[in-house]
Amino acid sequence: MSINESENKTPKYPTVENSEEIHKQRKRRNWAILGVLIGFILLVYTITIVKMGLK
């Protein structure tokens, strides 16, 4: 095995473009998680209000 072959097997670190793309993906995922969380909170709140109104 030559030195060049072992260099190809080393992990590649993200470049500036990849870092920016990773940041954008993370931001989109965070907004999606926020939306799901708010939807869940509204669902629990609505169910609670409806059940309290039935008594």
Rosetta silent file (secondary structure, phi, psi, omega in degrees, C-alpha in Angstrom):
SEQUENCE: MSINESENKTPKYPTVENSEEIHKQRKRRNWAILGVLIGFILLVYTITIVKMGLK
SCORE:     score description
SCORE:     0.000 S_00000001
   1 L     0.000  130.796  179.534    0.000    0.000    0.000 S_00000001
   2 L   -91.880  171.491 -179.175    1.420    3.341   -0.946 S_00000001
   3 H   -64.440  -36.906 -179.021    1.046    6.608    0.912 S_00000001
   4 H   -63.635  -36.937  179.149   -1.440    7.917   -1.675 S_00000001
   5 H   -65.975  -39.233 -179.474   -3.776    4.972   -1.115 S_00000001
   6 H   -72.007  -28.652  177.468   -3.862    5.560    2.642 S_00000001
   7 H   -67.518  -33.468 -179.686   -4.558    9.276    2.099 S_00000001
   8 H   -69.879  -21.988 -177.759   -7.680    8.407    0.095 S_00000001
   9 L   -89.117   -5.756  179.130   -9.087    6.416    3.023 S_00000001
  10 L   -74.140  146.555 -179.776   -8.910    9.304    5.479 S_00000001
  11 L   -65.879  142.160  179.242  -12.262   10.943    6.280 S_00000001
  12 L   -90.971  132.871  179.118  -13.002   14.061    4.356 S_00000001
  13 L   -88.651  149.072 -177.166  -13.919   17.097    6.404 S_00000001
  14 L   -63.254  141.673  176.253  -16.755   19.343    5.216 S_00000001
  15 L   -84.239  179.174 -179.724  -15.790   22.236    3.034 S_00000001
  16 H   -60.734  -42.678 -179.697  -17.171   25.723    3.444 S_00000001
  17 H   -63.643  -42.930 -179.683  -19.976   24.989    0.968 S_00000001
  18 H   -66.137  -37.361  179.242  -20.883   21.766    2.752 S_00000001
  19 H   -63.831  -41.642  178.433  -20.871   23.518    6.114 S_00000001
  20 H   -65.757  -40.335  179.072  -23.282   26.145    4.825 S_00000001
  21 H   -66.626  -40.797  177.355  -25.527   23.454    3.337 S_00000001
  22 H   -62.128  -41.522  178.788  -25.454   21.486    6.598 S_00000001
  23 H   -62.221  -42.421  179.121  -26.406   24.661    8.472 S_00000001
  24 H   -64.891  -41.768  179.002  -29.352   25.264    6.106 S_00000001
  25 H   -64.514  -41.493  179.619  -30.546   21.665    6.483 S_00000001
  26 H   -63.991  -39.333  179.905  -30.285   21.876   10.262 S_00000001
  27 H   -65.688  -42.947  177.459  -32.253   25.132   10.274 S_00000001
  28 H   -63.008  -42.274  179.598  -35.040   23.604    8.131 S_00000001
  29 H   -64.419  -40.518  179.014  -35.164   20.542   10.381 S_00000001
  30 H   -63.176  -40.473  177.576  -35.353   22.742   13.491 S_00000001
  31 H   -65.231  -38.347  178.481  -38.289   24.694   12.019 S_00000001
  32 H   -64.988  -42.498  177.916  -40.038   21.420   11.163 S_00000001
  33 H   -63.389  -40.809  177.787  -39.547   20.149   14.718 S_00000001
  34 H   -60.850  -43.968  178.920  -40.892   23.441   16.070 S_00000001
  35 H   -61.204  -43.666  178.473  -43.994   23.109   13.881 S_00000001
  36 H   -64.521  -42.005 -179.562  -44.634   19.561   15.064 S_00000001
  37 H   -63.927  -44.415  178.488  -44.130   20.582   18.688 S_00000001
  38 H   -63.994  -41.076  177.180  -46.540   23.526   18.411 S_00000001
  39 H   -61.033  -41.805  178.976  -49.089   21.263   16.695 S_00000001
  40 H   -64.866  -42.600  179.094  -48.811   18.710   19.508 S_00000001
  41 H   -62.016  -44.633  178.637  -49.212   21.412   22.171 S_00000001
  42 H   -63.131  -38.560  178.230  -52.317   22.769   20.425 S_00000001
  43 H   -62.972  -47.579  179.291  -53.745   19.253   20.150 S_00000001
  44 H   -63.689  -41.844  179.126  -53.264   18.553   23.875 S_00000001
  45 H   -61.515  -46.642 -179.464  -54.677   21.980   24.769 S_00000001
  46 H   -62.509  -46.025  179.314  -57.744   21.462   22.568 S_00000001
  47 H   -61.192  -41.085  179.080  -58.421   17.980   23.954 S_00000001
  48 H   -62.215  -46.597 -179.327  -58.087   19.313   27.519 S_00000001
  49 H   -62.845  -42.383 -179.156  -60.540   22.173   26.881 S_00000001
  50 H   -64.274  -45.380 -179.465  -63.056   19.827   25.217 S_00000001
  51 H   -65.581  -37.108  178.645  -62.887   17.301   28.069 S_00000001
  52 H   -68.051  -32.859 -179.578  -63.279   20.038   30.696 S_00000001
  53 H   -73.236  -21.786 -178.390  -66.303   21.371   28.845 S_00000001
  54 H   -78.257  -17.393 -176.596  -68.017   17.964   28.893 S_00000001
  55 L   -77.806    0.000    0.000  -68.214   17.815   32.719 S_00000001
